[in-house]
Structures are given as structure tokens and as C-alpha cells.
Short mmCIF file of C-alpha atoms and ligand atoms in Angstrom, two decimals:
data_model
loop_
_atom_site.label_atom_id
_atom_site.label_comp_id
_atom_site.label_asym_id
_atom_site.label_seq_id
_atom_site.Cartn_x
_atom_site.Cartn_y
_atom_site.Cartn_z
CA UNK I 23 0.31 0.20 -0.01
CA UNK I 24 1.12 3.55 -0.88
CA UNK I 25 0.88 6.73 1.34
CA UNK I 26 0.68 10.17 0.93
CA UNK I 27 -0.03 13.09 3.13
CA UNK I 28 -1.11 16.63 1.63
CA UNK I 29 -0.99 19.90 3.51
CA UNK I 30 -3.43 22.42 2.79
CA UNK I 31 -4.39 25.93 4.47
CA UNK I 32 -6.89 28.46 3.07
CA UNK I 33 -4.77 31.26 3.11
CA UNK I 34 -2.19 29.91 0.95
CA UNK I 35 -3.83 30.58 -2.72
CA UNK I 36 -2.97 30.12 -6.21
CA UNK I 37 -5.30 32.34 -7.52
CA UNK I 38 -9.30 32.37 -8.34
CA UNK I 39 -10.28 29.57 -10.50
CA UNK I 40 -12.04 31.26 -13.91
CA UNK I 41 -15.13 29.73 -15.49
CA UNK I 42 -13.44 30.01 -18.40
CA UNK I 43 -10.88 27.46 -17.50
CA UNK I 44 -13.72 24.90 -18.39
CA UNK I 45 -13.81 25.53 -21.66
CA UNK I 46 -14.48 23.13 -25.16
CA UNK I 47 -13.46 23.08 -28.91
CA UNK I 48 -16.53 22.35 -31.37
CA UNK I 49 -13.93 22.24 -35.01
CA UNK I 50 -15.78 21.69 -38.49
CA UNK I 51 -14.34 18.30 -38.47
CA UNK I 52 -15.43 14.62 -38.81
CA UNK I 53 -18.92 13.80 -37.64
CA UNK I 54 -18.47 16.76 -34.80
CA UNK I 55 -21.05 18.92 -36.39
CA UNK I 56 -22.61 17.30 -39.12
CA UNK I 57 -24.14 13.77 -38.01
CA UNK I 58 -22.84 14.76 -34.35
CA UNK I 59 -24.22 18.26 -32.81
CA UNK I 60 -26.51 18.77 -35.90
CA UNK I 61 -28.74 16.08 -37.52
CA UNK I 62 -31.58 16.96 -38.96
CA UNK I 63 -34.45 13.93 -38.96
CA UNK I 64 -32.87 12.57 -35.41
CA UNK I 65 -35.58 11.66 -33.34
CA UNK I 66 -34.05 14.23 -30.61
CA UNK I 67 -33.63 17.54 -33.41
CA UNK I 68 -35.64 20.34 -33.06
CA UNK I 69 -36.98 21.98 -35.89
CA UNK I 70 -33.15 23.45 -36.03
CA UNK I 71 -31.53 20.25 -36.55
CA UNK I 72 -29.72 20.36 -33.16
CA UNK I 73 -29.96 17.16 -31.25
CA UNK I 74 -31.35 18.07 -27.72
CA UNK I 75 -30.34 14.61 -26.46
CA UNK I 76 -26.91 16.27 -27.01
CA UNK I 77 -27.05 19.79 -26.01
CA UNK I 78 -28.60 17.88 -22.50
CA UNK I 79 -25.51 15.87 -22.46
CA UNK I 80 -22.94 19.18 -23.28
CA UNK I 81 -25.03 21.34 -20.39
CA UNK I 82 -24.28 18.60 -18.27
CA UNK I 83 -20.50 18.66 -18.80
CA UNK I 84 -20.94 22.37 -17.53
CA UNK I 85 -18.85 23.67 -20.83
CA UNK I 86 -18.10 27.48 -20.30
CA UNK I 87 -16.36 29.03 -23.55
CA UNK I 88 -16.69 27.00 -26.56
CA UNK I 89 -13.79 27.58 -29.27
CA UNK I 90 -15.02 27.37 -33.07
CA UNK I 91 -14.75 26.86 -35.75
CA UNK I 92 -11.31 25.34 -35.80
CA UNK I 93 -8.50 23.90 -35.49
CA UNK I 94 -6.99 23.08 -38.37
CA UNK I 95 -10.06 23.98 -40.51
CA UNK I 96 -9.98 27.78 -39.64
CA UNK I 97 -7.15 28.48 -41.66
CA UNK I 98 -8.74 27.68 -44.46
CA UNK I 99 -12.17 29.20 -43.85
CA UNK I 100 -14.07 31.75 -45.05
CA UNK I 101 -16.75 32.46 -42.39
CA UNK I 102 -18.56 34.44 -45.29
CA UNK I 103 -19.55 30.88 -46.66
CA UNK I 104 -21.58 29.85 -43.63
CA UNK I 105 -23.62 32.91 -43.55
CA UNK I 106 -26.97 33.82 -45.39
CA UNK I 107 -29.68 31.16 -46.90
CA UNK I 108 -28.61 27.75 -46.25
CA UNK I 109 -29.51 26.22 -50.23
CA UNK I 110 -27.28 29.26 -51.25
CA UNK I 111 -23.76 27.97 -49.18
CA UNK I 112 -21.33 26.18 -51.29
CA UNK I 113 -19.44 23.37 -50.69
CA UNK I 114 -15.98 23.81 -50.05
CA UNK I 115 -12.85 21.42 -49.63
CA UNK I 116 -11.73 21.21 -46.14
CA UNK I 117 -8.22 20.78 -47.07
CA UNK I 118 -7.67 20.27 -43.08
CA UNK I 119 -9.54 16.86 -42.90
CA UNK I 120 -9.30 16.28 -46.51
CA UNK I 121 -13.33 16.51 -46.29
CA UNK I 122 -16.14 18.54 -48.15
CA UNK I 123 -17.41 21.05 -46.00
CA UNK I 124 -21.36 21.76 -46.83
CA UNK I 125 -21.66 24.90 -44.68
CA UNK I 126 -24.95 23.99 -43.30
CA UNK I 127 -24.05 25.16 -40.12
CA UNK I 128 -22.44 28.51 -39.39
CA UNK I 129 -22.10 31.01 -37.55
CA UNK I 130 -25.64 31.86 -36.80
CA UNK I 131 -26.40 28.14 -36.17
CA UNK I 132 -23.39 27.49 -34.05
CA UNK I 133 -24.53 30.57 -32.46
CA UNK I 134 -28.25 29.37 -31.51
CA UNK I 135 -26.88 25.97 -30.26
CA UNK I 136 -24.36 27.85 -28.02
CA UNK I 137 -27.68 29.69 -26.58
CA UNK I 138 -28.98 26.05 -26.46
CA UNK I 139 -25.81 24.51 -24.25
CA UNK I 140 -25.48 27.89 -22.09
CA UNK I 141 -21.58 28.73 -23.34
CA UNK I 142 -20.21 31.88 -24.86
CA UNK I 143 -18.68 31.61 -27.94
CA UNK I 144 -14.65 31.96 -28.39
CA UNK I 145 -13.88 32.52 -31.81
CA UNK I 146 -10.79 32.44 -34.42
CA UNK I 147 -9.88 34.14 -37.37
CA UNK I 148 -8.47 32.74 -40.39
CA UNK I 149 -4.50 33.93 -40.66
CA UNK I 150 -3.56 31.13 -42.54
CA UNK I 151 -5.10 32.15 -46.07
CA UNK I 152 -6.73 35.44 -44.74
CA UNK I 153 -5.30 37.95 -42.90
CA UNK I 154 -6.48 41.04 -41.15
CA UNK I 155 -8.65 42.45 -43.90
CA UNK I 156 -11.06 39.57 -43.38
CA UNK I 157 -10.58 39.72 -39.56
CA UNK I 158 -12.22 42.99 -38.95
CA UNK I 159 -14.67 42.58 -41.51
CA UNK I 160 -16.05 39.64 -39.60
CA UNK I 161 -15.86 41.26 -36.30
CA UNK I 162 -18.00 44.06 -37.74
CA UNK I 163 -20.32 41.30 -39.07
CA UNK I 164 -20.54 40.22 -34.92
CA UNK I 165 -20.03 42.89 -32.85
CA UNK I 166 -21.27 46.33 -34.65
CA UNK I 167 -24.70 46.57 -33.38
CA UNK I 168 -26.16 48.46 -36.73
CA UNK I 169 -25.16 51.39 -39.01
CA UNK I 170 -22.77 49.15 -41.84
CA UNK I 171 -23.61 47.24 -44.34
CA UNK I 172 -22.40 44.16 -42.76
CA UNK I 173 -24.21 44.95 -39.66
CA UNK I 174 -27.21 45.26 -41.63
CA UNK I 175 -26.16 41.97 -43.38
CA UNK I 176 -26.19 40.08 -39.96
CA UNK I 177 -30.03 41.24 -39.09
CA UNK I 178 -30.83 40.34 -42.58
CA UNK I 179 -29.30 37.21 -41.63
CA UNK I 180 -31.46 36.67 -38.22
CA UNK I 181 -29.61 38.41 -35.71
CA UNK I 182 -30.28 41.88 -34.86
CA UNK I 183 -28.60 42.15 -31.98
CA UNK I 184 -24.77 41.81 -32.15
CA UNK I 185 -22.69 38.54 -31.53
CA UNK I 186 -20.96 40.66 -29.05
CA UNK I 187 -18.09 37.91 -29.18
CA UNK I 188 -15.40 38.61 -26.65
CA UNK I 189 -12.94 36.60 -26.71
CA UNK I 190 -11.05 35.75 -30.13
CA UNK I 191 -8.09 33.51 -31.25
CA UNK I 192 -5.38 35.23 -33.81
CA UNK I 193 -5.18 32.40 -36.35
CA UNK I 194 -4.84 28.64 -35.16
CA UNK I 195 -1.11 26.29 -34.59
CA UNK I 196 0.87 28.92 -36.74
CA UNK I 197 3.97 27.19 -36.07
CA UNK I 198 2.56 24.05 -37.44
CA UNK I 199 3.94 22.37 -40.81
CA UNK I 200 0.69 21.09 -41.51
CA UNK I 201 -0.82 24.33 -41.03
CA UNK I 202 -2.08 25.95 -44.25
CA UNK I 203 -0.41 29.22 -44.39
CA UNK I 204 1.94 28.11 -42.15
CA UNK I 205 4.68 31.11 -41.13
CA UNK I 206 7.95 31.83 -39.36
CA UNK I 207 7.82 33.11 -35.31
CA UNK I 208 8.81 36.55 -36.93
CA UNK I 209 6.06 36.79 -39.92
CA UNK I 210 3.41 35.11 -37.72
CA UNK I 211 4.23 37.96 -34.69
CA UNK I 212 3.99 40.85 -37.15
CA UNK I 213 0.69 39.51 -38.66
CA UNK I 214 -0.73 38.70 -35.36
CA UNK I 215 0.13 42.03 -33.98
CA UNK I 216 -1.12 43.92 -37.11
CA UNK I 217 -4.84 42.03 -36.93
CA UNK I 218 -4.65 42.93 -33.21
CA UNK I 219 -3.87 46.67 -33.64
CA UNK I 220 -6.85 46.24 -36.48
CA UNK I 221 -9.45 44.32 -34.10
CA UNK I 222 -8.87 46.26 -31.46
CA UNK I 223 -9.76 49.86 -33.57
CA UNK I 224 -13.36 48.16 -33.96
CA UNK I 225 -13.67 47.17 -30.72
CA UNK I 226 -11.12 47.74 -28.07
CA UNK I 227 -12.97 45.91 -25.36
CA UNK I 228 -11.44 42.35 -27.19
CA UNK I 229 -9.78 39.67 -25.19
CA UNK I 230 -6.98 38.83 -27.99
CA UNK I 231 -4.84 35.36 -27.67
CA UNK I 232 -2.63 35.32 -29.40
CA UNK I 233 -1.08 31.11 -30.57
CA UNK I 234 2.24 29.87 -29.09
CA UNK I 235 3.87 26.54 -30.54
CA UNK I 236 1.26 24.27 -31.33
CA UNK I 237 3.16 21.45 -29.08
CA UNK I 238 5.50 21.18 -26.57
CA UNK I 239 7.84 18.92 -28.48
CA UNK I 240 8.16 21.63 -31.87
CA UNK I 241 11.84 22.03 -31.98
CA UNK I 242 11.06 26.21 -31.92
CA UNK I 243 9.22 25.82 -28.39
CA UNK I 244 10.46 28.44 -26.19
CA UNK I 245 11.96 30.63 -29.38
CA UNK I 246 8.81 30.88 -30.87
CA UNK I 247 6.82 32.02 -27.20
CA UNK I 248 9.32 34.67 -27.04
CA UNK I 249 9.99 36.14 -30.60
CA UNK I 250 6.34 36.47 -30.65
CA UNK I 251 5.43 37.83 -27.53
CA UNK I 252 8.53 40.31 -28.64
CA UNK I 253 6.13 41.42 -31.34
CA UNK I 254 2.65 41.08 -29.58
CA UNK I 255 3.01 41.46 -25.49
CA UNK I 256 1.08 44.77 -25.77
CA UNK I 257 -1.73 44.00 -28.14
CA UNK I 258 -2.66 40.69 -26.66
CA UNK I 259 -4.32 39.13 -23.86
CA UNK I 260 -3.41 35.56 -23.90
CA UNK I 261 -0.69 33.15 -25.20
CA UNK I 262 -1.78 29.79 -26.03
CA UNK I 263 -0.79 26.29 -25.35
CA UNK I 264 -1.69 22.70 -26.79
CA UNK I 265 -1.02 19.61 -25.34
CA UNK I 266 -2.28 16.10 -26.22
CA UNK I 267 -1.51 12.93 -24.43
CA UNK I 268 -1.62 9.03 -25.30
CA UNK I 269 0.08 5.73 -24.01
CA UNK I 270 3.16 5.28 -25.92
CA UNK I 271 3.84 1.21 -26.80
CA UNK I 272 1.66 0.46 -23.66
CA UNK I 273 3.78 2.79 -21.28
CA UNK I 274 1.25 3.64 -18.81
CA UNK I 275 2.99 4.76 -16.05
CA UNK I 276 4.50 7.29 -18.00
CA UNK I 277 0.95 7.89 -19.39
CA UNK I 278 -0.89 8.67 -15.97
CA UNK I 279 1.74 10.96 -15.38
CA UNK I 280 1.03 13.31 -18.03
CA UNK I 281 0.20 16.00 -15.97
CA UNK I 282 4.05 16.29 -14.79
CA UNK I 283 4.74 17.21 -18.37
CA UNK I 284 1.40 19.79 -18.93
CA UNK I 285 2.91 21.25 -15.56
CA UNK I 286 6.48 21.81 -16.81
CA UNK I 287 4.93 22.90 -20.16
CA UNK I 288 2.79 25.51 -18.64
CA UNK I 289 6.33 26.92 -16.17
CA UNK I 290 8.18 27.21 -19.09
CA UNK I 291 5.72 29.12 -21.26
CA UNK I 292 4.98 31.49 -18.61
CA UNK I 293 8.67 31.77 -17.96
CA UNK I 294 9.17 32.87 -21.77
CA UNK I 295 6.24 35.37 -21.10
CA UNK I 296 8.02 37.21 -17.92
CA UNK I 297 11.08 37.00 -19.82
CA UNK I 298 9.50 39.24 -22.39
CA UNK I 299 7.45 41.28 -19.70
CA UNK I 300 10.54 42.32 -18.13
CA UNK I 301 12.25 43.17 -21.72
CA UNK I 302 9.50 45.55 -22.10
CA UNK I 303 8.86 46.95 -18.80
CA UNK I 304 5.58 45.57 -19.05
CA UNK I 305 3.11 45.58 -16.04
CA UNK I 306 0.93 43.62 -17.65
CA UNK I 307 1.07 39.49 -17.14
CA UNK I 308 0.78 37.59 -19.96
CA UNK I 309 -2.40 34.70 -19.16
CA UNK I 310 -2.17 31.24 -20.87
CA UNK I 311 -5.40 29.90 -23.04
CA UNK I 312 -4.64 26.24 -22.62
CA UNK I 313 -7.03 26.11 -25.72
CA UNK I 314 -6.52 22.60 -26.86
CA UNK I 315 -5.48 19.30 -24.44
CA UNK I 316 -7.08 16.11 -23.95
CA UNK I 317 -5.68 12.38 -24.53
CA UNK I 318 -5.38 11.78 -28.18
CA UNK I 319 -4.46 8.95 -30.02
CA UNK I 320 -2.66 11.26 -32.46
CA UNK I 321 -0.58 8.50 -34.02
CA UNK I 322 -3.03 6.36 -35.45
CA UNK I 323 -4.19 10.06 -36.99
CA UNK I 324 -1.06 10.58 -38.31
CA UNK I 325 -0.55 6.96 -39.93
CA UNK I 326 -3.27 7.92 -42.06
CA UNK I 327 -3.73 11.58 -42.89
CA UNK I 328 -1.06 11.02 -45.80
CA UNK I 329 -3.27 8.52 -47.82
CA UNK I 330 -6.01 10.28 -49.18
CA UNK I 331 -7.24 10.20 -52.34
CA UNK I 332 -8.25 12.88 -54.54
CA UNK I 333 -11.37 11.99 -55.72
CA UNK I 334 -12.49 11.08 -52.48
CA UNK I 335 -13.56 14.50 -50.13
CA UNK I 336 -16.04 12.90 -47.60
CA UNK I 337 -18.78 14.75 -45.84
CA UNK I 338 -18.42 14.25 -42.32
CA UNK I 339 -16.48 11.43 -41.90
CA UNK I 340 -15.34 9.23 -38.57
CA UNK I 341 -12.52 10.34 -38.19
CA UNK I 342 -10.89 10.83 -34.84
CA UNK I 343 -13.23 9.12 -32.99
CA UNK I 344 -11.44 7.94 -30.03
CA UNK I 345 -13.01 5.60 -27.71
CA UNK I 346 -11.93 6.45 -23.92
CA UNK I 347 -10.68 4.23 -21.60
CA UNK I 348 -10.49 3.86 -17.30
CA UNK I 349 -6.82 4.81 -17.42
CA UNK I 350 -7.63 7.68 -20.25
CA UNK I 351 -10.18 9.32 -18.11
CA UNK I 352 -7.51 8.83 -14.82
CA UNK I 353 -4.95 10.58 -17.17
CA UNK I 354 -7.10 13.06 -18.54
CA UNK I 355 -7.85 13.79 -14.61
CA UNK I 356 -4.52 14.31 -13.68
CA UNK I 357 -4.44 17.07 -16.83
CA UNK I 358 -7.23 18.91 -14.80
CA UNK I 359 -5.56 18.49 -11.61
CA UNK I 360 -2.63 20.47 -13.44
CA UNK I 361 -5.07 23.62 -14.87
CA UNK I 362 -6.30 23.81 -11.17
CA UNK I 363 -2.52 24.29 -10.21
CA UNK I 364 -1.85 26.85 -12.50
CA UNK I 365 -4.85 29.03 -11.76
CA UNK I 366 -2.94 32.06 -11.32
CA UNK I 367 -1.80 31.81 -15.09
CA UNK I 368 -4.18 29.83 -17.00
CA UNK I 369 -7.34 31.52 -17.06
CA UNK I 370 -8.91 30.15 -20.02
CA UNK I 371 -8.50 26.53 -21.15
CA UNK I 372 -10.51 24.58 -24.13
CA UNK I 373 -11.09 20.86 -24.03
CA UNK I 374 -10.39 19.29 -27.53
CA UNK I 375 -12.83 18.61 -28.34
CA UNK I 376 -16.36 17.78 -27.60
CA UNK I 377 -19.03 15.70 -29.50
CA UNK I 378 -17.40 12.10 -31.73
CA UNK I 379 -14.17 13.96 -32.54
CA UNK I 380 -11.82 12.50 -29.62
CA UNK I 381 -15.21 14.13 -27.24
CA UNK I 382 -16.11 13.63 -23.86
CA UNK I 383 -19.72 12.76 -26.04
CA UNK I 384 -20.67 9.92 -28.74
CA UNK I 385 -23.34 10.11 -30.60
CA UNK I 386 -24.73 7.28 -33.52
CA UNK I 387 -26.38 8.58 -36.45
CA UNK I 388 -30.18 8.00 -35.67
CA UNK I 389 -29.23 6.36 -32.16
CA UNK I 390 -28.11 7.47 -29.16
CA UNK I 391 -25.86 10.01 -27.49
CA UNK I 392 -23.55 8.96 -24.38
CA UNK I 393 -21.17 9.81 -22.13
CA UNK I 394 -17.29 8.33 -22.38
CA UNK I 395 -14.81 8.33 -19.57
CA UNK I 396 -13.12 11.45 -19.88
CA UNK I 397 -16.78 12.85 -19.73
CA UNK I 398 -16.99 12.29 -15.55
CA UNK I 399 -13.60 13.73 -14.30
CA UNK I 400 -14.90 17.43 -16.48
CA UNK I 401 -17.92 17.27 -15.38
CA UNK I 402 -17.02 16.63 -11.75
CA UNK I 403 -14.30 19.36 -11.70
CA UNK I 404 -16.26 22.18 -13.88
CA UNK I 405 -19.15 21.37 -10.92
CA UNK I 406 -17.16 21.21 -8.25
CA UNK I 407 -13.79 23.45 -8.73
CA UNK I 408 -15.65 27.24 -7.25
CA UNK I 409 -13.26 29.89 -5.72
CA UNK I 410 -9.79 29.51 -5.33
CA UNK I 411 -7.58 27.28 -5.88
CA UNK I 412 -5.18 26.35 -2.94
CA UNK I 413 -1.55 25.32 -2.90
CA UNK I 414 -1.02 21.60 -1.75
CA UNK I 415 1.78 20.57 -0.46
CA UNK I 416 2.48 16.85 -1.09
CA UNK I 417 4.68 14.26 0.77
CA UNK I 418 3.82 10.73 -1.04
CA UNK I 419 5.69 7.89 -1.91
CA UNK I 420 6.59 7.67 -5.52
CA UNK I 421 6.05 5.70 -9.07
CA UNK I 422 8.84 5.45 -11.36
CA UNK I 423 7.94 6.24 -15.03
CA UNK I 424 9.71 5.88 -18.51
CA UNK I 425 9.54 9.57 -19.40
CA UNK I 426 9.49 11.52 -15.89
CA UNK I 427 11.84 9.32 -13.53
CA UNK I 428 10.33 8.82 -10.06
CA UNK I 429 7.06 11.34 -9.56
CA UNK I 430 4.66 11.13 -6.57
CA UNK I 431 2.40 8.46 -6.96
CA UNK I 432 -0.82 11.00 -5.99
CA UNK I 433 -1.40 13.94 -8.07
CA UNK I 434 -3.76 16.60 -6.20
CA UNK I 435 -5.09 20.19 -6.67
CA UNK I 436 -7.81 21.32 -4.45
CA UNK I 437 -10.20 24.45 -4.52
CA UNK I 438 -12.33 26.15 -1.45
CA UNK I 439 -15.34 28.24 -2.53
CA UNK I 440 -18.62 27.43 -0.73
CA UNK I 441 -16.74 24.01 0.03
CA UNK I 442 -13.37 22.69 0.18
CA UNK I 443 -12.95 19.77 -2.62
CA UNK I 444 -9.87 17.81 -3.49
CA UNK I 445 -9.19 16.24 -6.56
CA UNK I 446 -6.78 12.98 -6.54
CA UNK I 447 -5.12 10.75 -9.08
CA UNK I 448 -3.70 7.42 -7.86
CA UNK I 449 -0.81 6.81 -10.42
CA UNK I 450 -0.51 3.74 -9.17
CA UNK I 451 -0.46 0.88 -11.72
CA UNK I 452 -1.49 -2.15 -9.24
CA UNK I 453 -1.62 -0.66 -5.65
CA UNK I 454 -4.11 1.38 -3.96
CA UNK I 455 -2.73 4.47 -1.66
CA UNK I 456 -3.58 5.47 1.96
CA UNK I 457 -3.77 9.13 1.72
CA UNK I 458 -3.94 11.59 4.25
CA UNK I 459 -5.23 15.83 4.62
CA UNK I 460 -5.31 17.72 8.10
CA UNK I 461 -8.34 19.38 7.45
CA UNK I 462 -8.86 21.05 11.07
CA UNK I 463 -9.01 24.37 9.98
CA UNK I 464 -11.36 24.03 7.42
CA UNK I 465 -15.51 24.42 8.18
CA UNK I 466 -17.44 21.07 7.38
CA UNK I 467 -17.63 17.97 8.55
CA UNK I 468 -19.92 16.23 5.52
CA UNK I 469 -17.36 14.35 3.35
CA UNK I 470 -18.46 12.77 0.10
CA UNK I 471 -16.23 11.15 -2.60
CA UNK I 472 -16.26 10.49 -6.20
CA UNK I 473 -14.65 9.25 -9.08
CA UNK I 474 -13.62 6.99 -11.69
CA UNK I 475 -11.82 3.58 -11.82
CA UNK I 476 -11.99 -0.27 -12.24
CA UNK I 477 -10.64 -3.65 -11.99
CA UNK I 478 -10.44 -3.14 -15.98
CA UNK I 479 -8.49 0.30 -16.39
CA UNK I 480 -9.34 -0.56 -20.23
CA UNK I 481 -12.98 -0.45 -19.60
CA UNK I 482 -15.29 1.52 -21.68
CA UNK I 483 -18.27 2.99 -22.68
CA UNK I 484 -19.67 2.11 -26.51
CA UNK I 485 -22.50 1.54 -28.89
CA UNK I 486 -22.65 -1.73 -27.58
CA UNK I 487 -22.86 -0.75 -24.30
CA UNK I 488 -22.92 2.74 -23.15
CA UNK I 489 -23.07 3.09 -19.75
CA UNK I 490 -20.56 0.70 -18.49
CA UNK I 491 -18.23 3.26 -16.84
CA UNK I 492 -19.98 5.85 -14.81
CA UNK I 493 -19.17 7.58 -11.60
CA UNK I 494 -18.19 5.24 -8.56
CA UNK I 495 -18.23 6.46 -4.68
CA UNK I 496 -15.82 5.92 -2.44
CA UNK I 497 -17.01 4.55 0.63
CA UNK I 498 -13.20 4.56 2.39
CA UNK I 499 -13.28 8.31 3.07
CA UNK I 500 -13.53 9.15 7.01
CA UNK I 501 -13.36 12.79 8.47
CA UNK I 502 -12.44 11.86 11.59
CA UNK I 503 -10.69 14.99 14.38
CA UNK I 504 -10.54 17.05 11.59
CA UNK I 505 -7.97 14.47 9.93
CA UNK I 506 -9.13 13.13 6.43
CA UNK I 507 -8.34 9.72 5.48
CA UNK I 508 -9.15 7.86 2.19
CA UNK I 509 -8.24 5.08 0.45
CA UNK I 510 -7.56 5.54 -3.73
CA UNK I 511 -7.87 2.72 -5.74
CA UNK I 512 -4.92 2.01 -8.33
CA UNK I 513 -5.27 4.09 -11.40
CA UNK I 514 -8.06 5.87 -10.36
CA UNK I 515 -9.33 9.75 -10.33
CA UNK I 516 -11.48 11.18 -7.17
CA UNK I 517 -12.89 14.50 -6.00
CA UNK I 518 -13.64 14.50 -2.44
CA UNK I 519 -16.06 17.50 -1.39
CA UNK I 520 -16.23 18.57 2.24
CA UNK I 521 -18.86 20.92 3.20
O1 LIG Y 299 -7.70 18.86 -32.15
C1 LIG Y 299 -7.53 18.30 -33.39
C2 LIG Y 299 -6.34 19.20 -34.18
O2 LIG Y 299 -5.54 19.33 -33.64
C3 LIG Y 299 -6.92 20.74 -34.12
O3 LIG Y 299 -7.63 21.15 -35.61
C4 LIG Y 299 -5.32 21.12 -34.60
O4 LIG Y 299 -5.39 22.86 -33.93
C5 LIG Y 299 -4.64 20.38 -33.73
O5 LIG Y 299 -3.31 20.16 -34.35
#
């Protein structure tokens, strides 16, 4: 049996947990939109074609801001193709995903869906094949109340009131060799600065996100951030981080410790941003928008992506439809812990993605919608993580990993709002861990613990059994004399709430 001890103090806080930390991401990709959230003719679809069963699940997930329309897709997208009468909209090649985009869902339809799910729009502009001119035209269309041709066009297209989009991404992964219109850091930094300034001339209340490296593994990581921020520090509010994790060659010990990598990633970007801040003698601190994060079996996609024929451009193909296991959900829970532990600098984040495409929600055309294993840690954290993130001090046994060396057997984060909630991940592959926490300095006497674990860490929810895996209650949690003791099963993620 492994052991861990946690020290918390309500006086030692990291920062307020922003609701935007629990954002999502919807890209025009595969069956995310078409045959995912939008399926006219499905028994649960409303007159607008959006599936009500999916809407209910997204509401239950508790997603704050939703990034749209991409992703790689945005770097070849003309937003004008997606507005106006649906029957007049063009069919276009989507080069990012080798598909046909029918444009039956565009800005207006997507905002209607967001109104259903109760989330805020985070809009990305195309800085791949387009530039500042199209960005400010889009902004005029979305945010100017009236008196211009574009604002009138928006009204004629069904939305009198502006969309009033607050938070915008200046392109996507502009360093990626796969990105349409990719650029050097110098070129992108200049373009992003020019675009940001133009956009602020239209609306000076915007929050802008500049692209960081598309991954920490990029050879230019660090230098890209420095150069881009030297160009844009005064113009933007956030720099983006993107990270995906998967088990490599069955190395689950390292996979479960993916939060170690995410911690190092965030801290490196913060250090680089603070370096530029010092050079510029700036008062402002740059925030991080971790606007793509998840478990993604990306190596499977990379193996097929170069094999697409020129005569086959399917509509809504089944791509990137990873089916998540219990182990995936536990690694995923570790990523949420990492985000919470950096709540002072990561003030916006987007789970990539939401439905069918590496999503916590799956659907079958004409059939059910269901929760994947990763649904549970996200929904519980989004619901429970309120108030301030607390500094957690861990004294724990360690487990060996091939990638990160010895790591603490437990990872933890804590938040204090009306309740104290402690988020815990046991990384041990075979042993439970006994954890104790001195909670005498906190009010409250009732304790509940729920989470995800299973005798079969490869168990999944799928079409054959959509409810095989669900949230479980940990009955071992005891609060006695101000000391919380809990036995965490191997490969588990748990949220303990004291109120
Ligand atoms: O989320 C899938 C893809 O991953 C996104 O389109 C892209 O930004 C990233 O490379």
C-alpha cells in the first residue's frame, strides 16, 4: 500500500478559478458538427436540426466557453460561406481534414446551438489563407450593433442583436508544418500584431489570444513564444498552449503522469512570457489560454493522413473518434489537476474537443448519445471547482516512470469556495494509496468522495454498452478529528468534497 500526505491551508491560495478554465472546442471536423451536434431527422432533433440529447449532455458537462470553428479547419475557412440562406451556401474542400464542408452550419446556427447549451463563443479568425482585412470584416459583422452594411447583413440573416464576441484567437497553430499558411515566428508575430491592432480599432474591449507553439515538442518551442510575444505583448491578453497525450508502447506509468509534462509546459511558457515582460518593462502579466488539451491517440491519425485519394472528399467522415478507457479518464483527470494548480496564469482553457471527435460525448446517427469515460472527471471538476485554487503540499511515495523519472504516486489540487474540494489522482498501476489530509482549518464535517476507477482499466463506454463505466462513490473516505483519510484505488481519479 502506497502512502501520501497532503497539507492545505485556506490562507495559501494560487488564484481564483476562472469559469473559462472549463471551456470546450467545436471544430468543423469529421462528425463533430454534422451527424454529431447537428442531425436533422434524428428523433431528438429540434426544428433547427440540433440534437436535444446532445445539448442536454453538453449542459451536464458544464462547458463555459466554446472555441470555434477550428483548429486546423479555420486556416482555410471563409466565414462568409457559412452565413446567408443555407441552400445558397457553397460546398468547399476542407484541406485540413480532407473532407467536403457543406456549410449548412455556420456562425448563426452555431450561436443558436450555444444559446441552447448556455456557453460563450470564442471565435478564431483565419490567419492562414486570410489576414487582417477579413478578420475586421468578421468582427464588424459580429460585434457592430448597426449602421453598416455588414451589421445590416447580420440582421437580414436573422440576428438583429450583435453576437458580441469577447474572446478571439488570432489563427491556429501557425508554426505547424500541417497548417495552411504557416509562418515563421517573425512573420506570424508581425501579422498577429497588425491584426490585433486592427481588431482593437473596431472594438477595444476584446480579449485576444496569440498562438503559442502547437506543441511543447516542436523544435522551435520557447523561441517561438519569445519572438511572437516580443511582437505582440502589448496587443494580446493570452498566449495559447496545446497538448495531447496518449500511452506510447503500453507505457501506462508515464501516461498517467502526463500532468507532469503539462506542469512543465505551463511553467516554461510562463517563464518565457515573464522574460518578455521584463524586457518590455510591462505591467501586464500575460495569461495562458490552454485552448487545446486532451488525451488523443494522434499517432493513429498521423499514420493514415497522407493516404487520402484526390477523388474522395467525404462529408462528415468518421475520423478522430477515439474511444476512451478508464485509464484515459484517469490521465485526463491528472491534466485537469495541472490546470487547477496553475489557475493564476491559466485563465482560459478548451477541452479539445466535445462530440465524436476526441470527445467526451459520442453519438450514433439515428441512435443514442452517450458519455465517454472522460466525461466524468470534466463534469465533476467543472461543477465542483469553485472559488480559489489552494496551494497543495504533497508528501508522497513515488512511482517510477520511463519518461519523467520517479513521480509522486498521487497528484492533487484543491479548491475552496462554499465547499472544500480535493481532486486526487492515484497513479499507481496496481496498489491503492492511503492519503491523509489535515482539514482542521476548514469548516465542514460532511465528506463525499466520487470518481472513476475499475478492475479493468481498459473498460470503455461504447455503442454496445453506453453505460459500462460511470461515476463511483468511494466509501473509504472518513473525516475524524479534523483528519481526512481515504484509500484511493489503483489508477483512479477522485474528487473529495467537504462541506
Ligand atoms: O483537435 C484536433 C487538431 O489538433 C486541431 O484542429 C489542431 O489545432 C490540432 O493540431
